[in-house]
PDB file of C-alpha atoms in Angstrom:
ATOM      1  CA  MET A   1     220.321 -91.079  93.860  1.00 32.00           C
ATOM      2  CA  VAL A   2     218.789 -87.605  94.033  1.00 38.00           C
ATOM      3  CA  VAL A   3     221.666 -86.238  91.960  1.00 38.00           C
ATOM      4  CA  LEU A   4     221.026 -88.790  89.212  1.00 36.00           C
ATOM      5  CA  LEU A   5     217.337 -87.927  89.020  1.00 35.00           C
ATOM      6  CA  ALA A   6     218.055 -84.214  88.877  1.00 41.00           C
ATOM      7  CA  ALA A   7     220.671 -84.617  86.138  1.00 43.00           C
ATOM      8  CA  ARG A   8     218.353 -86.577  83.911  1.00 43.00           C
ATOM      9  CA  ALA A   9     217.061 -84.593  80.937  1.00 42.00           C
ATOM     10  CA  PRO A  10     213.305 -84.080  80.735  1.00 43.00           C
ATOM     11  CA  GLU A  11     211.560 -86.241  78.169  1.00 44.00           C
ATOM     12  CA  LYS A  12     209.386 -84.774  75.458  1.00 42.00           C
ATOM     13  CA  ALA A  13     205.833 -85.995  75.361  1.00 41.00           C
ATOM     14  CA  GLN A  14     204.909 -87.630  72.076  1.00 40.00           C
ATOM     15  CA  CYS A  15     201.449 -88.655  71.023  1.00 42.00           C
ATOM     16  CA  GLY A  16     202.649 -91.236  68.548  1.00 40.00           C
ATOM     17  CA  PRO A  17     205.233 -91.829  65.866  1.00 43.00           C
ATOM     18  CA  ARG A  18     206.096 -88.636  64.027  1.00 45.00           C
ATOM     19  CA  MET A  19     205.789 -88.755  60.261  1.00 45.00           C
ATOM     20  CA  ASP A  20     208.221 -86.833  58.125  1.00 48.00           C
ATOM     21  CA  ALA A  21     206.916 -83.468  56.988  1.00 50.00           C
ATOM     22  CA  PRO A  22     206.561 -84.143  53.216  1.00 50.00           C
ATOM     23  CA  THR A  23     204.673 -87.399  53.840  1.00 50.00           C
ATOM     24  CA  GLU A  24     202.388 -85.764  56.378  1.00 51.00           C
ATOM     25  CA  ARG A  25     201.730 -82.835  54.047  1.00 49.00           C
ATOM     26  CA  ARG A  26     201.047 -85.153  51.102  1.00 49.00           C
ATOM     27  CA  ASP A  27     198.558 -87.196  53.119  1.00 49.00           C
ATOM     28  CA  ARG A  28     196.763 -84.091  54.350  1.00 50.00           C
ATOM     29  CA  THR A  29     196.641 -82.747  50.801  1.00 45.00           C
ATOM     30  CA  CYS A  30     194.904 -85.722  49.312  1.00 47.00           C
ATOM     31  CA  ARG A  31     192.633 -85.935  52.371  1.00 51.00           C
ATOM     32  CA  CYS A  32     193.404 -89.550  53.048  1.00 48.00           C
ATOM     33  CA  PRO A  33     195.224 -91.133  55.960  1.00 48.00           C
ATOM     34  CA  ARG A  34     198.529 -92.889  55.498  1.00 54.00           C
ATOM     35  CA  ALA A  35     197.100 -96.272  56.487  1.00 57.00           C
ATOM     36  CA  VAL A  36     194.922 -98.218  54.066  1.00 66.00           C
ATOM     37  CA  ARG A  37     191.291 -98.215  55.128  1.00 74.00           C
ATOM     38  CA  PRO A  38     189.530-101.510  55.922  1.00 76.00           C
ATOM     39  CA  TRP A  39     187.079-101.224  53.030  1.00 80.00           C
ATOM     40  CA  THR A  40     190.004-100.881  50.634  1.00 81.00           C
ATOM     41  CA  LEU A  41     191.563-104.070  51.958  1.00 84.00           C
ATOM     42  CA  GLY A  42     188.188-105.810  51.683  1.00 88.00           C
ATOM     43  CA  PHE A  43     187.843-104.637  48.102  1.00 89.00           C
ATOM     44  CA  CYS A  44     191.377-105.874  47.328  1.00 90.00           C
ATOM     45  CA  LEU A  45     190.547-109.254  48.834  1.00 92.00           C
ATOM     46  CA  ALA A  46     187.293-109.458  46.860  1.00 93.00           C
ATOM     47  CA  THR A  47     189.130-108.552  43.648  1.00 94.00           C
ATOM     48  CA  PHE A  48     191.750-111.196  44.398  1.00 95.00           C
ATOM     49  CA  LEU A  49     189.138-113.909  44.966  1.00 96.00           C
ATOM     50  CA  ILE A  50     187.051-113.022  41.901  1.00 96.00           C
ATOM     51  CA  VAL A  51     190.059-112.954  39.579  1.00 95.00           C
ATOM     52  CA  LEU A  52     191.380-116.164  41.142  1.00 96.00           C
ATOM     53  CA  LEU A  53     188.046-117.893  40.542  1.00 96.00           C
ATOM     54  CA  ILE A  54     187.729-116.624  36.965  1.00 96.00           C
ATOM     55  CA  GLY A  55     191.389-117.341  36.183  1.00 95.00           C
ATOM     56  CA  TYR A  56     191.233-120.864  37.537  1.00 95.00           C
ATOM     57  CA  THR A  57     187.975-121.503  35.695  1.00 95.00           C
ATOM     58  CA  LEU A  58     189.423-120.332  32.394  1.00 95.00           C
ATOM     59  CA  THR A  59     192.919-121.820  32.610  1.00 93.00           C
ATOM     60  CA  SER A  60     192.652-124.702  35.112  1.00 93.00           C
ATOM     61  CA  VAL A  61     196.198-123.779  36.207  1.00 94.00           C
ATOM     62  CA  LEU A  62     196.377-122.524  39.788  1.00 94.00           C
ATOM     63  CA  ALA A  63     199.783-120.808  39.384  1.00 95.00           C
ATOM     64  CA  ILE A  64     198.581-118.610  36.511  1.00 94.00           C
ATOM     65  CA  ALA A  65     195.324-117.808  38.309  1.00 95.00           C
ATOM     66  CA  LEU A  66     197.241-116.856  41.467  1.00 95.00           C
ATOM     67  CA  ALA A  67     199.633-114.629  39.521  1.00 95.00           C
ATOM     68  CA  PHE A  68     196.830-112.684  37.851  1.00 95.00           C
ATOM     69  CA  ALA A  69     194.825-112.534  41.070  1.00 95.00           C
ATOM     70  CA  ALA A  70     197.814-111.093  42.957  1.00 93.00           C
ATOM     71  CA  MET A  71     198.327-108.449  40.259  1.00 93.00           C
ATOM     72  CA  SER A  72     194.660-107.500  40.223  1.00 93.00           C
ATOM     73  CA  ALA A  73     194.472-107.262  44.021  1.00 91.00           C
ATOM     74  CA  TRP A  74     196.812-104.279  43.828  1.00 89.00           C
ATOM     75  CA  ALA A  75     194.556-102.460  41.338  1.00 88.00           C
ATOM     76  CA  PRO A  76     192.232-100.741  43.890  1.00 86.00           C
ATOM     77  CA  ILE A  77     195.175 -99.321  45.853  1.00 87.00           C
ATOM     78  CA  GLY A  78     196.827 -98.167  42.637  1.00 87.00           C
ATOM     79  CA  TRP A  79     193.603 -96.519  41.528  1.00 87.00           C
ATOM     80  CA  VAL A  80     193.224 -94.636  44.840  1.00 85.00           C
ATOM     81  CA  ARG A  81     196.838 -93.474  44.682  1.00 87.00           C
ATOM     82  CA  SER A  82     196.350 -92.334  41.095  1.00 90.00           C
ATOM     83  CA  ARG A  83     193.286 -90.298  42.051  1.00 90.00           C
ATOM     84  CA  ALA A  84     195.175 -88.745  44.984  1.00 85.00           C
ATOM     85  CA  ARG A  85     198.046 -87.802  42.673  1.00 88.00           C
ATOM     86  CA  GLN A  86     195.604 -86.204  40.214  1.00 89.00           C
ATOM     87  CA  ARG A  87     193.989 -84.236  43.050  1.00 85.00           C
ATOM     88  CA  ARG A  88     197.360 -82.999  44.310  1.00 84.00           C
ATOM     89  CA  THR A  89     198.265 -81.877  40.789  1.00 86.00           C
ATOM     90  CA  ALA A  90     194.945 -80.090  40.327  1.00 84.00           C
ATOM     91  CA  LEU A  91     195.264 -78.315  43.688  1.00 82.00           C
ATOM     92  CA  ARG A  92     198.845 -77.326  42.954  1.00 84.00           C
ATOM     93  CA  GLU A  93     197.615 -75.562  39.829  1.00 86.00           C
ATOM     94  CA  VAL A  94     194.852 -73.532  41.552  1.00 86.00           C
ATOM     95  CA  TRP A  95     196.837 -72.148  44.493  1.00 85.00           C
ATOM     96  CA  PRO A  96     198.484 -69.355  42.445  1.00 87.00           C
ATOM     97  CA  ASP A  97     194.963 -68.092  41.637  1.00 88.00           C
ATOM     98  CA  VAL A  98     194.137 -68.036  45.344  1.00 88.00           C
ATOM     99  CA  VAL A  99     197.286 -66.090  46.185  1.00 89.00           C
ATOM    100  CA  ASP A 100     196.626 -63.663  43.319  1.00 92.00           C
ATOM    101  CA  HIS A 101     193.048 -63.078  44.475  1.00 91.00           C
ATOM    102  CA  VAL A 102     194.045 -62.490  48.105  1.00 91.00           C
ATOM    103  CA  SER A 103     196.895 -60.143  47.189  1.00 92.00           C
ATOM    104  CA  SER A 104     194.643 -58.149  44.835  1.00 92.00           C
ATOM    105  CA  ALA A 105     191.956 -57.857  47.499  1.00 91.00           C
ATOM    106  CA  VAL A 106     194.424 -56.700  50.146  1.00 92.00           C
ATOM    107  CA  ARG A 107     195.955 -54.167  47.728  1.00 93.00           C
ATOM    108  CA  ALA A 108     192.447 -52.852  47.058  1.00 93.00           C
ATOM    109  CA  GLY A 109     192.051 -52.149  50.775  1.00 93.00           C
ATOM    110  CA  LEU A 110     190.054 -55.186  51.866  1.00 91.00           C
ATOM    111  CA  ALA A 111     190.900 -56.779  55.206  1.00 91.00           C
ATOM    112  CA  LEU A 112     192.616 -60.159  55.045  1.00 91.00           C
ATOM    113  CA  PRO A 113     189.706 -62.054  56.678  1.00 91.00           C
ATOM    114  CA  GLU A 114     187.264 -60.581  54.173  1.00 92.00           C
ATOM    115  CA  ALA A 115     189.586 -61.431  51.281  1.00 92.00           C
ATOM    116  CA  LEU A 116     189.604 -65.052  52.445  1.00 91.00           C
ATOM    117  CA  VAL A 117     185.806 -65.017  52.883  1.00 91.00           C
ATOM    118  CA  GLN A 118     185.428 -63.869  49.267  1.00 91.00           C
ATOM    119  CA  LEU A 119     187.236 -66.993  48.086  1.00 90.00           C
ATOM    120  CA  ALA A 120     184.134 -68.988  49.039  1.00 89.00           C
ATOM    121  CA  ASP A 121     182.274 -67.254  46.175  1.00 90.00           C
ATOM    122  CA  ARG A 122     184.970 -66.161  43.740  1.00 88.00           C
ATOM    123  CA  GLY A 123     187.790 -68.636  44.340  1.00 85.00           C
ATOM    124  CA  PRO A 124     188.639 -71.773  42.390  1.00 87.00           C
ATOM    125  CA  GLU A 125     185.925 -74.450  42.418  1.00 87.00           C
ATOM    126  CA  ASP A 126     188.130 -77.029  44.143  1.00 83.00           C
ATOM    127  CA  LEU A 127     188.740 -74.763  47.135  1.00 85.00           C
ATOM    128  CA  ARG A 128     185.372 -73.092  47.613  1.00 88.00           C
ATOM    129  CA  GLU A 129     184.132 -75.598  50.178  1.00 89.00           C
ATOM    130  CA  PRO A 130     186.967 -75.104  52.719  1.00 88.00           C
ATOM    131  CA  PHE A 131     186.784 -71.334  52.321  1.00 90.00           C
ATOM    132  CA  ALA A 132     182.993 -71.393  52.767  1.00 91.00           C
ATOM    133  CA  ALA A 133     183.514 -73.267  56.032  1.00 90.00           C
ATOM    134  CA  PHE A 134     186.093 -70.636  57.007  1.00 91.00           C
ATOM    135  CA  ALA A 135     183.610 -67.863  56.195  1.00 92.00           C
ATOM    136  CA  ALA A 136     180.864 -69.451  58.306  1.00 93.00           C
ATOM    137  CA  ASP A 137     183.263 -70.050  61.183  1.00 91.00           C
ATOM    138  CA  TYR A 138     184.697 -66.532  61.035  1.00 92.00           C
ATOM    139  CA  ARG A 139     181.248 -64.927  60.908  1.00 92.00           C
ATOM    140  CA  ALA A 140     180.074 -67.065  63.821  1.00 93.00           C
ATOM    141  CA  THR A 141     183.061 -66.532  66.116  1.00 91.00           C
ATOM    142  CA  GLY A 142     184.756 -63.369  64.877  1.00 89.00           C
ATOM    143  CA  ARG A 143     188.135 -64.871  65.792  1.00 91.00           C
ATOM    144  CA  PHE A 144     190.407 -64.763  62.782  1.00 91.00           C
ATOM    145  CA  SER A 145     193.278 -66.806  64.207  1.00 90.00           C
ATOM    146  CA  ASP A 146     191.009 -69.663  65.372  1.00 90.00           C
ATOM    147  CA  SER A 147     189.149 -69.720  62.057  1.00 89.00           C
ATOM    148  CA  LEU A 148     192.431 -69.654  60.166  1.00 88.00           C
ATOM    149  CA  ASP A 149     193.744 -72.599  62.192  1.00 88.00           C
ATOM    150  CA  ARG A 150     190.614 -74.586  61.302  1.00 87.00           C
ATOM    151  CA  LEU A 151     191.069 -73.604  57.654  1.00 86.00           C
ATOM    152  CA  LYS A 152     194.660 -74.848  57.741  1.00 84.00           C
ATOM    153  CA  THR A 153     193.593 -78.254  59.023  1.00 83.00           C
ATOM    154  CA  SER A 154     190.718 -78.619  56.566  1.00 78.00           C
ATOM    155  CA  CYS A 155     192.238 -77.041  53.489  1.00 71.00           C
ATOM    156  CA  PRO A 156     194.781 -78.921  51.408  1.00 62.00           C
ATOM    157  CA  ILE A 157     197.885 -76.757  51.440  1.00 61.00           C
ATOM    158  CA  GLN A 158     201.176 -77.996  50.050  1.00 54.00           C
ATOM    159  CA  SER A 159     204.444 -76.160  50.238  1.00 51.00           C
ATOM    160  CA  ARG A 160     206.663 -75.879  47.187  1.00 49.00           C
ATOM    161  CA  THR A 161     209.752 -76.275  49.347  1.00 37.00           C
ATOM    162  CA  GLY A 162     208.829 -79.666  50.847  1.00 40.00           C
TER     163      GLY A 162
END
């Protein structure tokens, strides 16, 4: 019995189901969780009921009213996904400017933390807020690696390879 316990491979601790990397990155980029939020489901239900009521009032045919209500219930989720896609596209277009600014600042002799701090004032509008938080955190703690880790979790970064 002791031999069997010793031969058993150690198990890895997992906090929950692991998402695939591209899905996880996409969800972090658009700053929304993978699961649909309760208010979104409530809004879908309200849209369904309103369209069902209007459709049944206008047509007096329950099947047609249900069909249109089911289609319209999907509209809020489709709208949120569309906005997330637009945000990902907009952020994908501004990251080359960020890389160009940081590389120019480092070539000019500026330290990497200071180059990132400058992005709060001179960087693209969409990314100024996360870099301003990085600047405040870095000035408060003086720890570049900790501040950079917080920037990575708060800033929408998407790899071109994934």
